[in-house]
Coordinates of C-alpha atoms (C1' of nucleotides) in Angstrom, one line a residue:
Chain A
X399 CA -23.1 -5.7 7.1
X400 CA -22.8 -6.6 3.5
X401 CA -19.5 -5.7 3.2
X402 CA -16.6 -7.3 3.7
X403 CA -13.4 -5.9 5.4
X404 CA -11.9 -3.3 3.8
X405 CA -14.4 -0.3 2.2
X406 CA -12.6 0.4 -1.6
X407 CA -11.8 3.5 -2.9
X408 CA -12.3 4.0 -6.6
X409 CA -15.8 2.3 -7.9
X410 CA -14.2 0.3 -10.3
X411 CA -10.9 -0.7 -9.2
X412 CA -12.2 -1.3 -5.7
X413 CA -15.0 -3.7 -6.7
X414 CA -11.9 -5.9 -8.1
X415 CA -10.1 -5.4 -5.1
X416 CA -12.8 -5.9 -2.8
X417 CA -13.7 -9.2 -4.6
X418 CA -10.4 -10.9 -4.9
X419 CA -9.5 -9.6 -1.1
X420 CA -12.9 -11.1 0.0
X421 CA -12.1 -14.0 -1.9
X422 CA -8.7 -14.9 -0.6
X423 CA -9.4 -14.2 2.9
X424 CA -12.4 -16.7 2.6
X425 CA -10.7 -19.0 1.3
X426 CA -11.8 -19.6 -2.0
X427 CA -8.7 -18.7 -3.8
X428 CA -6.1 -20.9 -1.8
X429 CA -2.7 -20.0 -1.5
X430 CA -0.7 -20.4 -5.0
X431 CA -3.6 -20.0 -7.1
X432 CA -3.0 -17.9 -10.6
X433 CA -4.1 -14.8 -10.9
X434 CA -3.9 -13.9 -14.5
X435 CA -4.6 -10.4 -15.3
X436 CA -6.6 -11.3 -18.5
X437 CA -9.1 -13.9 -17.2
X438 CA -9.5 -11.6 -13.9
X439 CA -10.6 -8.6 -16.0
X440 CA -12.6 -10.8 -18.6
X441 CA -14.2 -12.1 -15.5
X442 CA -15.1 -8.4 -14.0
X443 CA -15.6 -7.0 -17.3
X444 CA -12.6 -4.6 -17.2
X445 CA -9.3 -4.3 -18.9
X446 CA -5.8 -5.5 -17.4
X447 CA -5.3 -1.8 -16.3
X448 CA -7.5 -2.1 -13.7
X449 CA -6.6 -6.0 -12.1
X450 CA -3.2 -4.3 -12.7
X451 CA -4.3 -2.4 -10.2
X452 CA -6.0 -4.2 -7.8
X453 CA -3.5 -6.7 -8.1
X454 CA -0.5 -4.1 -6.9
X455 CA -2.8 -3.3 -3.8
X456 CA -3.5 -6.7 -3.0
X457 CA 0.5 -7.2 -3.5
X458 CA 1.0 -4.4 -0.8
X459 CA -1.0 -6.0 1.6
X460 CA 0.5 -9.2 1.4
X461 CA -2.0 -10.9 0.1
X462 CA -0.5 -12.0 -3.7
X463 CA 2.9 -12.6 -5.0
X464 CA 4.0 -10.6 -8.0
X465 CA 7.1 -11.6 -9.1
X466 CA 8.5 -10.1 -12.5
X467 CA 7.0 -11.3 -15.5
X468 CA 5.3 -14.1 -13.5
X469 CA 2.0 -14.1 -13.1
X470 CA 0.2 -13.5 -9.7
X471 CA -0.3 -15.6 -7.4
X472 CA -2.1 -15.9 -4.1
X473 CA 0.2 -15.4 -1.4
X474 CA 1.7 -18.5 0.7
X475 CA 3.1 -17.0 3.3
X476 CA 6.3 -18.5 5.4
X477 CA 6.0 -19.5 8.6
X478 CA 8.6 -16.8 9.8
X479 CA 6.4 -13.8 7.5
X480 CA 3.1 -15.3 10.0
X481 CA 5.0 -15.4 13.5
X482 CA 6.1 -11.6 11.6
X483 CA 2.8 -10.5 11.3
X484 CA 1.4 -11.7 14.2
X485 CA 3.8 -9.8 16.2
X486 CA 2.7 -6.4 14.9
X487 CA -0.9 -7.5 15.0
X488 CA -0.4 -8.2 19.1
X489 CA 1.3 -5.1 19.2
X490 CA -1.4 -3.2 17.1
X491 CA -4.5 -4.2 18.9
X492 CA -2.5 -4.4 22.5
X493 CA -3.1 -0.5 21.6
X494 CA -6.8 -0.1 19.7
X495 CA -7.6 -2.0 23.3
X496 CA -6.0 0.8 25.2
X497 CA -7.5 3.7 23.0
X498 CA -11.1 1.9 22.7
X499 CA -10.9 1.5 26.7
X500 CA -10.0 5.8 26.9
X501 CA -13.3 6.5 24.7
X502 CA -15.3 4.1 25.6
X503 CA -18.9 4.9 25.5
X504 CA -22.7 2.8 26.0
X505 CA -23.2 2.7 22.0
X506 CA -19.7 1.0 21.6
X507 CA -20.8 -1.6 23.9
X508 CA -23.8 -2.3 21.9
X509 CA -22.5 -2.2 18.6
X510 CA -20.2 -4.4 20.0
X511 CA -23.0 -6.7 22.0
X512 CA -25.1 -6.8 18.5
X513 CA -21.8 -7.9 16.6
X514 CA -21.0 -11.0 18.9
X515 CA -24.3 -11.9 18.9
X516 CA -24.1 -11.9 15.2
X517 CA -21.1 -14.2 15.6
X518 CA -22.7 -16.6 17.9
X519 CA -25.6 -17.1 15.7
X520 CA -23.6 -17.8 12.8
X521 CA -21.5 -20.1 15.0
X522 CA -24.4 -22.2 16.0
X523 CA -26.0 -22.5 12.7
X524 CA -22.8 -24.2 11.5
X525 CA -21.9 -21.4 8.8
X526 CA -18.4 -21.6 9.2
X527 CA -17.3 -19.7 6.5
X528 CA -19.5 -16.6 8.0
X529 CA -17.9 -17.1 11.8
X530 CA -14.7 -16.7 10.1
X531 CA -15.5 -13.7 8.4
X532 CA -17.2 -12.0 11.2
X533 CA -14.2 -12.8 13.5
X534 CA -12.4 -10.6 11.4
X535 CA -14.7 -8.0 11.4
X536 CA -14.6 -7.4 15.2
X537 CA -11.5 -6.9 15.1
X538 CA -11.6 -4.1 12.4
X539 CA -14.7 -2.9 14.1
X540 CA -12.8 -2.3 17.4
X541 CA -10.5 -0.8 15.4
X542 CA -12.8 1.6 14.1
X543 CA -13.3 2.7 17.7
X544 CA -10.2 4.0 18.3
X545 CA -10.9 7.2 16.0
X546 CA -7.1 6.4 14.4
X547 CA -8.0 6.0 10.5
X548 CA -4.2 4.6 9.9
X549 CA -4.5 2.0 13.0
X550 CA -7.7 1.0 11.4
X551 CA -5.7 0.1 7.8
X552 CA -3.2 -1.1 9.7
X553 CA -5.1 -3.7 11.9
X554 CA -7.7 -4.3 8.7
X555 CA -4.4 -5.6 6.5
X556 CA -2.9 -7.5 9.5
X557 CA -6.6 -9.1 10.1
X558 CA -6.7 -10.1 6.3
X559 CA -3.1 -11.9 6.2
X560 CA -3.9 -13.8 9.5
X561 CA -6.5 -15.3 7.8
X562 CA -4.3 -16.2 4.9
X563 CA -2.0 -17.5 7.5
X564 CA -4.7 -19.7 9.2
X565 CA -5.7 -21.3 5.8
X566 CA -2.1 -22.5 5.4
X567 CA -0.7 -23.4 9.2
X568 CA -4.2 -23.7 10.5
X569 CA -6.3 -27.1 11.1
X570 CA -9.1 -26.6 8.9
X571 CA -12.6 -26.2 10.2
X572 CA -11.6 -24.8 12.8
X573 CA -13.4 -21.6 14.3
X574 CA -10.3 -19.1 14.6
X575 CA -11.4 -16.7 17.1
X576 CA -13.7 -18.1 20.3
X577 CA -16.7 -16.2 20.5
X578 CA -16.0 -16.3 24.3
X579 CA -12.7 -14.3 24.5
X580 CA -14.5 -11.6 21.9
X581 CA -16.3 -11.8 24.8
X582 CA -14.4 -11.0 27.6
X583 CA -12.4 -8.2 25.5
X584 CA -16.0 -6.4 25.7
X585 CA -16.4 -7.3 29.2
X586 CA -13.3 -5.3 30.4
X587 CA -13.7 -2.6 28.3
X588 CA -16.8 -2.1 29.3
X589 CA -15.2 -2.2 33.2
X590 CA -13.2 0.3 31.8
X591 CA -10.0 -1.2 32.6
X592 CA -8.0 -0.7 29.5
X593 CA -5.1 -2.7 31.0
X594 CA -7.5 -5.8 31.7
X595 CA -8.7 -5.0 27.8
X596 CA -5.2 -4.7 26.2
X597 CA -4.0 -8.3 28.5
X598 CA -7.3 -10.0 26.8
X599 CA -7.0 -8.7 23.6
X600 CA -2.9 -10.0 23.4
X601 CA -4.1 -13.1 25.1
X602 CA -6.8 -13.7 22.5
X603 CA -4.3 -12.9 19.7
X604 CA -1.8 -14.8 20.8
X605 CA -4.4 -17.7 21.1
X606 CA -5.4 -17.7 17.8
X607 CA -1.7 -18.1 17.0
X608 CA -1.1 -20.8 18.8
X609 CA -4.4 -22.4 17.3
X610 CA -3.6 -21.0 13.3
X611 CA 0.4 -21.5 13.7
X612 CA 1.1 -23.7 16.5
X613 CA 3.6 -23.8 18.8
X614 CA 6.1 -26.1 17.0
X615 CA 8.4 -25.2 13.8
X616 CA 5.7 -27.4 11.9
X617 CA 7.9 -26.9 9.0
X618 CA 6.8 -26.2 5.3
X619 CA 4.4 -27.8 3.9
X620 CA 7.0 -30.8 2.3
X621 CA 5.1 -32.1 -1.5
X622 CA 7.7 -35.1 -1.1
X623 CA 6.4 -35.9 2.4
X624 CA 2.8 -35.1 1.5
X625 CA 2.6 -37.3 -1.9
X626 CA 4.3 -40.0 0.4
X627 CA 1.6 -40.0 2.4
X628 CA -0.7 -40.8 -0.3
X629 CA 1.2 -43.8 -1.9
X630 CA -0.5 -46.6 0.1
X631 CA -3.4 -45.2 -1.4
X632 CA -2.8 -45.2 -5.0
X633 CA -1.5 -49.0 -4.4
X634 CA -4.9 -49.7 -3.6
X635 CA -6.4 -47.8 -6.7
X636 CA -3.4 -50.2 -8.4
X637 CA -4.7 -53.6 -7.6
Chain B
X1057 CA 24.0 4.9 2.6
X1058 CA 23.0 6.7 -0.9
X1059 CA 19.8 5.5 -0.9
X1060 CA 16.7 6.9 1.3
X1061 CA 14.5 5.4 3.3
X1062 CA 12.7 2.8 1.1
X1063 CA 14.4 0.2 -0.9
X1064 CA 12.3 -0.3 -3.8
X1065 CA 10.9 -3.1 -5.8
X1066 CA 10.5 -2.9 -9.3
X1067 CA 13.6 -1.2 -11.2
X1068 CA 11.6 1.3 -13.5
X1069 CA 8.4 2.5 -11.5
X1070 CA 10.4 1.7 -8.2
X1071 CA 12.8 4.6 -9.4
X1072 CA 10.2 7.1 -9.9
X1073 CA 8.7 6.0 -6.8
X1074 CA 12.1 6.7 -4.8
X1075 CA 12.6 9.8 -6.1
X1076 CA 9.3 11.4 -5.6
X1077 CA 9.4 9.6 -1.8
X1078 CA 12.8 11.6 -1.3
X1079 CA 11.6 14.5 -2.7
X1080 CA 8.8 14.7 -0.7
X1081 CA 9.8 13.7 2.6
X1082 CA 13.0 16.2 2.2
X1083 CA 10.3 18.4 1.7
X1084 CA 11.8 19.5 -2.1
X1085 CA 8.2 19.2 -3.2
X1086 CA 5.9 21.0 -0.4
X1087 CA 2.5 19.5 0.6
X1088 CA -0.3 20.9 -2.0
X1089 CA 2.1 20.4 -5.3
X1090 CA 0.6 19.1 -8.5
X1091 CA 2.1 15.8 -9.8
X1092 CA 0.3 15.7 -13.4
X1093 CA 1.0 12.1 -14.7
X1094 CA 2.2 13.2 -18.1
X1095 CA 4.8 15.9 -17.0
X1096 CA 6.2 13.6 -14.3
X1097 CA 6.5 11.0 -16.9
X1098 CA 8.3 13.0 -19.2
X1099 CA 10.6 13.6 -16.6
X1100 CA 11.3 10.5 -15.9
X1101 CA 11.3 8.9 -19.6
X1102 CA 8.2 6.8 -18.9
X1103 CA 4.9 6.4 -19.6
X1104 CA 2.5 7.7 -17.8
X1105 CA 1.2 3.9 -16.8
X1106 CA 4.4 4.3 -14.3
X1107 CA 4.4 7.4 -13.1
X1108 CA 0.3 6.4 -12.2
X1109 CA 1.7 3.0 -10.4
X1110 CA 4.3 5.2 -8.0
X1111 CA 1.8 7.6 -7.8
X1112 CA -0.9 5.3 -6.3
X1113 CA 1.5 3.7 -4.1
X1114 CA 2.8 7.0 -2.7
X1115 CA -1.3 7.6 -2.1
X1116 CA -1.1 4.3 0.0
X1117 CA 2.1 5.4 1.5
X1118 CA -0.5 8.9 2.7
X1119 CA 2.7 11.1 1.1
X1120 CA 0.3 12.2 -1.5
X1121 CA -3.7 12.7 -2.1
X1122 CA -5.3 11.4 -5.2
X1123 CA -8.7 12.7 -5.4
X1124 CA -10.9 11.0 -8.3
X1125 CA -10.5 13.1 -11.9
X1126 CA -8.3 15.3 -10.2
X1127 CA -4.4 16.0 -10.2
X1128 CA -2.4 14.0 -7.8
X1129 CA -0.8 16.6 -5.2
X1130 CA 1.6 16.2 -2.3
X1131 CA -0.4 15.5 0.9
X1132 CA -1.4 18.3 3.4
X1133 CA -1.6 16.3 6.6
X1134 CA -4.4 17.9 8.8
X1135 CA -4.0 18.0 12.3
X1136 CA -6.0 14.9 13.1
X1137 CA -4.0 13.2 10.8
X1138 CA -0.8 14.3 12.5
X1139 CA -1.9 12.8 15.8
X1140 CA -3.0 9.4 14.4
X1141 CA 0.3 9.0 12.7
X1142 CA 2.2 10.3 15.6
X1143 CA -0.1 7.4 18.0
X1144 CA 0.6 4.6 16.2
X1145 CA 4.2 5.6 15.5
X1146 CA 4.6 5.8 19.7
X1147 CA 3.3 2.6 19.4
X1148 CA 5.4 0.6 16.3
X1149 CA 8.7 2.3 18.3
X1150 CA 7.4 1.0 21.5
X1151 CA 7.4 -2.4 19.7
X1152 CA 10.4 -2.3 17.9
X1153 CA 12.6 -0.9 21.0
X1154 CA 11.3 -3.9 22.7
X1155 CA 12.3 -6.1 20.0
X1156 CA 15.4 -4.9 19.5
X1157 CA 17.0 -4.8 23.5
X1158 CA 15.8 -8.8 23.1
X1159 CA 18.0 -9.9 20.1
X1160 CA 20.7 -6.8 21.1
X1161 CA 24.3 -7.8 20.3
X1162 CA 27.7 -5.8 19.5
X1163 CA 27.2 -5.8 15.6
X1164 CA 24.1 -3.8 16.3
X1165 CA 26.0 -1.6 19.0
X1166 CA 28.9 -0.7 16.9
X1167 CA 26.2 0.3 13.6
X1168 CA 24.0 2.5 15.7
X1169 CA 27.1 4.4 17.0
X1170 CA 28.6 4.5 13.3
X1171 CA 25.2 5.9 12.4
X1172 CA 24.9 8.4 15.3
X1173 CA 28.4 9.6 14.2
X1174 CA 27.4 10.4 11.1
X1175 CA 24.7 12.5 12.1
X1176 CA 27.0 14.4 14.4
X1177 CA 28.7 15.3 11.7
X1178 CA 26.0 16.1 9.1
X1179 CA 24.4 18.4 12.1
X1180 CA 28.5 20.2 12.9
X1181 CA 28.4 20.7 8.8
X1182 CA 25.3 22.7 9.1
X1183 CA 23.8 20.3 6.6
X1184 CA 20.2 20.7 7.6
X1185 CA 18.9 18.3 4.8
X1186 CA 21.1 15.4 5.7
X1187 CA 20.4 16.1 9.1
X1188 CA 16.4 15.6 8.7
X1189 CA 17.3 12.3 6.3
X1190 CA 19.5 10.9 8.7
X1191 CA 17.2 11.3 11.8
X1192 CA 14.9 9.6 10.0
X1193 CA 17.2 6.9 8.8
X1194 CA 18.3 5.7 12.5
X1195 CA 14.4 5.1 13.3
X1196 CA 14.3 2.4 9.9
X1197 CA 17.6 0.8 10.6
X1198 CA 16.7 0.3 14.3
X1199 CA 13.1 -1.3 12.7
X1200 CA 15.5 -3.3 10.7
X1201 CA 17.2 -4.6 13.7
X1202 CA 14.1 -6.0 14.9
X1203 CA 14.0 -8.7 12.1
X1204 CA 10.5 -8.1 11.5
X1205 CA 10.0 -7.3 7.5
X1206 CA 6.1 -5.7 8.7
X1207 CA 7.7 -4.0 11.1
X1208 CA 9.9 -2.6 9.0
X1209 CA 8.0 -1.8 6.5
X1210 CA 5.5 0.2 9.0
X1211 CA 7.5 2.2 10.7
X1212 CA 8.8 3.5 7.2
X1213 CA 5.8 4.5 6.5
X1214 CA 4.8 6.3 9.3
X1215 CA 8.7 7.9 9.9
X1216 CA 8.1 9.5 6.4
X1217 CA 4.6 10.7 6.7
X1218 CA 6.0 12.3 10.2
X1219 CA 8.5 13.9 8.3
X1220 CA 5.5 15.5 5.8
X1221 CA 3.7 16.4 8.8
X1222 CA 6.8 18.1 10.1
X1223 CA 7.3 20.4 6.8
X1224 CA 3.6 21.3 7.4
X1225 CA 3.3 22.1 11.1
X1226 CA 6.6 22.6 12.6
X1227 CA 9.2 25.5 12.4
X1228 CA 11.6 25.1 9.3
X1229 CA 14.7 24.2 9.9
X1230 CA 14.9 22.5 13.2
X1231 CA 16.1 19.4 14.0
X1232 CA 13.5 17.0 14.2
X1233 CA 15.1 14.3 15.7
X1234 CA 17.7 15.4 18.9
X1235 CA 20.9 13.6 18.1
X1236 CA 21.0 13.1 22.4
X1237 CA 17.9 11.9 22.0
X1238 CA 18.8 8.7 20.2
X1239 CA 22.3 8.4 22.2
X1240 CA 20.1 7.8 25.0
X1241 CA 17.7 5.1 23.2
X1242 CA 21.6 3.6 22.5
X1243 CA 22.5 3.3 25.7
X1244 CA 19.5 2.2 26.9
X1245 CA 19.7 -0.8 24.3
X1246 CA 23.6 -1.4 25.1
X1247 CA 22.5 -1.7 29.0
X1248 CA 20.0 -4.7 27.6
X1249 CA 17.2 -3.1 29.9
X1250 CA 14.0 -3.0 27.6
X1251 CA 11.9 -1.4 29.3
X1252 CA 14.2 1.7 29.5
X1253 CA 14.8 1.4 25.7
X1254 CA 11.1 1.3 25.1
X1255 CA 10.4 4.5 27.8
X1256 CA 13.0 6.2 26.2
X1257 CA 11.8 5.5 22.6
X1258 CA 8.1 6.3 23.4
X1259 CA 9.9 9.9 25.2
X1260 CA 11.6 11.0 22.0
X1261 CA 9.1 10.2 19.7
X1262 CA 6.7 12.4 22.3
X1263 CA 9.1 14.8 21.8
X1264 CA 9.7 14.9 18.2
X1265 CA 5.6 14.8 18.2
X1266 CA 5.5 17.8 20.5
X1267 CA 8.4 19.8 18.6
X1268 CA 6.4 19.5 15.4
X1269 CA 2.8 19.4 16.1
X1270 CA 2.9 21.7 19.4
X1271 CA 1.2 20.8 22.8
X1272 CA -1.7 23.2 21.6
X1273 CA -4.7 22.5 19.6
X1274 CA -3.0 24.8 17.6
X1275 CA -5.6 25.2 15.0
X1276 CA -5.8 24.6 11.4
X1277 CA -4.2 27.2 9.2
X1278 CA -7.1 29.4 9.0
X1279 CA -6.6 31.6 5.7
X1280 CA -8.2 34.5 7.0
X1281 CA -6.4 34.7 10.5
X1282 CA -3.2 34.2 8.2
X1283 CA -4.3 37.2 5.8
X1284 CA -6.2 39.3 8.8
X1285 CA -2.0 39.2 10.0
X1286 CA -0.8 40.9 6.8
X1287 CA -3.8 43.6 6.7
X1288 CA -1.1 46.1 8.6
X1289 CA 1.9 45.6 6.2
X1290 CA -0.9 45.7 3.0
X1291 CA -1.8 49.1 4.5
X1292 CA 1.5 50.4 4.9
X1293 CA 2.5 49.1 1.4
X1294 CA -0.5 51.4 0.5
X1295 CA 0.7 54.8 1.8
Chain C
dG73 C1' -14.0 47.5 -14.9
dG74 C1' -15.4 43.4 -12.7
dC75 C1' -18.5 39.4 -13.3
dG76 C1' -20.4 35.3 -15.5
dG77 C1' -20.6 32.0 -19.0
dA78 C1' -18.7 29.6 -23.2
dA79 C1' -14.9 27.7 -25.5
dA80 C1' -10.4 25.9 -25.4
dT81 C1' -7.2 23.2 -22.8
dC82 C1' -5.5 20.2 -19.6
dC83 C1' -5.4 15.9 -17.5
dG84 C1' -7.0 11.7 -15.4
dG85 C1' -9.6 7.0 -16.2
dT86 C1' -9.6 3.2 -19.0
dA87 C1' -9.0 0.2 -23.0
dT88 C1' -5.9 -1.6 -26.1
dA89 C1' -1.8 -2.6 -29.0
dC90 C1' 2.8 -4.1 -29.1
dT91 C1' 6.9 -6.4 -27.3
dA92 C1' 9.3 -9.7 -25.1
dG93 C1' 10.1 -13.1 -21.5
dA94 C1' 8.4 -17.5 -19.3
dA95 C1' 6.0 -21.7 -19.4
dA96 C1' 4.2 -25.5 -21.9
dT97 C1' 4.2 -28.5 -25.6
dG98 C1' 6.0 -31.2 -29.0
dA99 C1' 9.9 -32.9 -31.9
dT100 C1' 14.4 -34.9 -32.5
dG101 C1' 18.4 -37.4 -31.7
dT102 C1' 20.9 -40.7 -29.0
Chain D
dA1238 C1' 12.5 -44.6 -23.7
dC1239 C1' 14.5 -40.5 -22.1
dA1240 C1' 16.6 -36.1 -22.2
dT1241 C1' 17.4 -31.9 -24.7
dC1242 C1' 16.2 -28.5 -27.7
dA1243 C1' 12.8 -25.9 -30.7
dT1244 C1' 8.3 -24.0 -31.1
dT1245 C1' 4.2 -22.4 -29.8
dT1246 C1' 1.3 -20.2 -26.5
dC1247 C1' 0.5 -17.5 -22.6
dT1248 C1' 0.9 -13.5 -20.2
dA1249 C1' 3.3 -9.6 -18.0
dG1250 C1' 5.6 -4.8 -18.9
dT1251 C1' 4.9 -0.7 -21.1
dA1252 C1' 3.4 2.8 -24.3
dT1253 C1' -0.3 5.0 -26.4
dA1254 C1' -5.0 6.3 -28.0
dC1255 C1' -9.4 7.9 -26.8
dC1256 C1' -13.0 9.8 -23.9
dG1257 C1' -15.0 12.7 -20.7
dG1258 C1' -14.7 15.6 -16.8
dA1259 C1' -12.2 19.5 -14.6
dT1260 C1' -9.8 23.8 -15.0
dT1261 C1' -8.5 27.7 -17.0
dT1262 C1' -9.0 31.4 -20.3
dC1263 C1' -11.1 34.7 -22.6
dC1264 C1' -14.8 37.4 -24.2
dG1265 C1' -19.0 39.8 -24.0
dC1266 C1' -22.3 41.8 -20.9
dC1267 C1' -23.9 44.4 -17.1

DNA sequence: GGCGGAAATCCGGTATACTAGAAATGATGT
DNA sequence: ACATCATTTCTAGTATACCGGATTTCCGCC
């Protein structure tokens, strides 16, 4: 499992897409970061046409901002847009529970065994940037069960903004999705109860909301308050 | 209401991207219709760099297919397709019923019965086009109600690929969407009882699903079943 | 006369050029 | 010394040029 998320289209415009979608979910690019069409396709080797491109998808997901004649930016999304999004996404996987649960089969439960496994060993060897990543993937995974190609895009682009989410509202450092409820998702779908699936899977969701967004208004992230914070410190550097 | 379904961003592409969205989901341009770049362009005044950007949104949007080195064409659901859109549409509906009973209130009361009226009328007029438009319309404005943007912006999608699917597999010119149908959702919302709301939205849309698609496996189009049918007449033309 | 291949044409993928608006930087006056 | 305005630079929006692959057309051959 190489790959990241989402499996791009077109071999040139994809690998942009792929990269800078990889990127932003991982945390690399944080929110508000440029993303200039010039340096991005100097960078890949390929003209503005293409980040154009890439750029415009990554727009539709949510992911960047692209205002009029501004340049992009990495999305920083609102706390209403992440209470938005996580709604659909309970909704959404409420039902890939329910359809996984009606198919279910043994070679789901071990793909599914082998992938928190995969988690857990990347838990415990302290690679947090992988856990995160492979979080996700479960998800889309599961999706992938269902048979539904358009629930899989949908639940793959509502996977990848959580994350953004996470790496604005969320405490950092912080293991998003607990290996244990992946856990007991594959425990009652492999009972076969798809109602005991779909009440874990919104559980778990709405867990990893309460962890990423928190329960309180937790208002936007104030510059005034936050440079505040760090005046005692510059007195210091001062004297 | 002048506008369709999607309110669009940018104010040149967006513009060839709403028209082509109308015309396709009013079924002006049927499923399998070349959309060369240049010709659409010329068209539209613009460059083919625009007409390229709607296009590849529309390809996200599933209303058209964009194969690699080949002419963009209005999509030809398949079958498969058809149910996949038509599950996660039961379930968006589902959602946004749900939604919508909880934040119900009279402003919402009095613009669902406006818009009902209206497609009385359109349907007493005979106006078969408005009809189809307006059915479709109710479903986004309802998603609208909900306050959710992703919401919105889903069910959109998938009430305008269900109207494709419709000009591909259901009989032409019957109303999609029974006028009845969404009295009852209506009422069901006015009586602030949810779960009735939801029922009765996940009933029509069953509906709408089985009036298009047909209970039936119902088979692809199979060319030479289609032609084996006209054998008779070609004979008769011979004689 | 229908079939297969070559040439001509069409058209999509990408790079690039040009324009103009936004942001950054510096100059000027109070 | 600060604010305001001019200038410069950056960068997005769009058109267009060029290339190569796909499609169609047409001609000669069986």
């Amino acid at each position: 499992m190489q790959r990241g998320i989402g499996a791009s289209s077109a071999g040139r415009g994809g690998r942009v897409y792929t990269v800078l979608q990889q990127a932003i979910v991982d945390q690399a690019l944080p929110p508000g970061t440029r993303l200039p069409e010039d340096s991005i396709g100097a960078q890949f080797g390929v003209s503005r046409t293409i980040v154009r491109a890439a750029l415009q998808r990554l727009a539709a997901d949510g992911l960047v901002e692209m205002k009029v004649k501004r340049t992009a930016t990495v999305a920083r999304p609102s706390l209403e847009e992440a209470r938005a999004v996580f709604e659909v996404r309970r909704c959404l996987e409420r039902e890939v529970a329910r359809l996984v649960a009606e198919k279910w089969n043994d070679g789901f439960a071990a793909r599914l065994a082998a992938h928190i496994a995969e988690e857990q060993q990347a838990a415990d060897g302290g690679d947090s940037k992988a856990t995160v990543r492979l979080a996700a993937e479960f998800h889309v995974k599961l999706a992938g069960m269902s048979g539904n190609p358009l629930l899989v895009r949908y639940v793959t682009e509502v996977v990848s903004r959580c994350s953004l989410i996470l790496s604005v509202f969320g405490r950092p450092h912080q293991s998003e999705c607990a290996i244990g409820e992946h856990r007991t998702i594959l425990e009652a779908l492999a009972a076969g109860d798809a109602a005991r699936a779909a009440a874990a899977m919104d559980h778990h969701v709405a867990l990893v909301e309460r962890r990423g967004v928190g329960g309180e208004t937790a208002a936007e992230p104030d510059i005034g308050e936050i440079l505040a914070r760090y005046l005692p410190l510059a007195a210091v550097a001062d004297a």
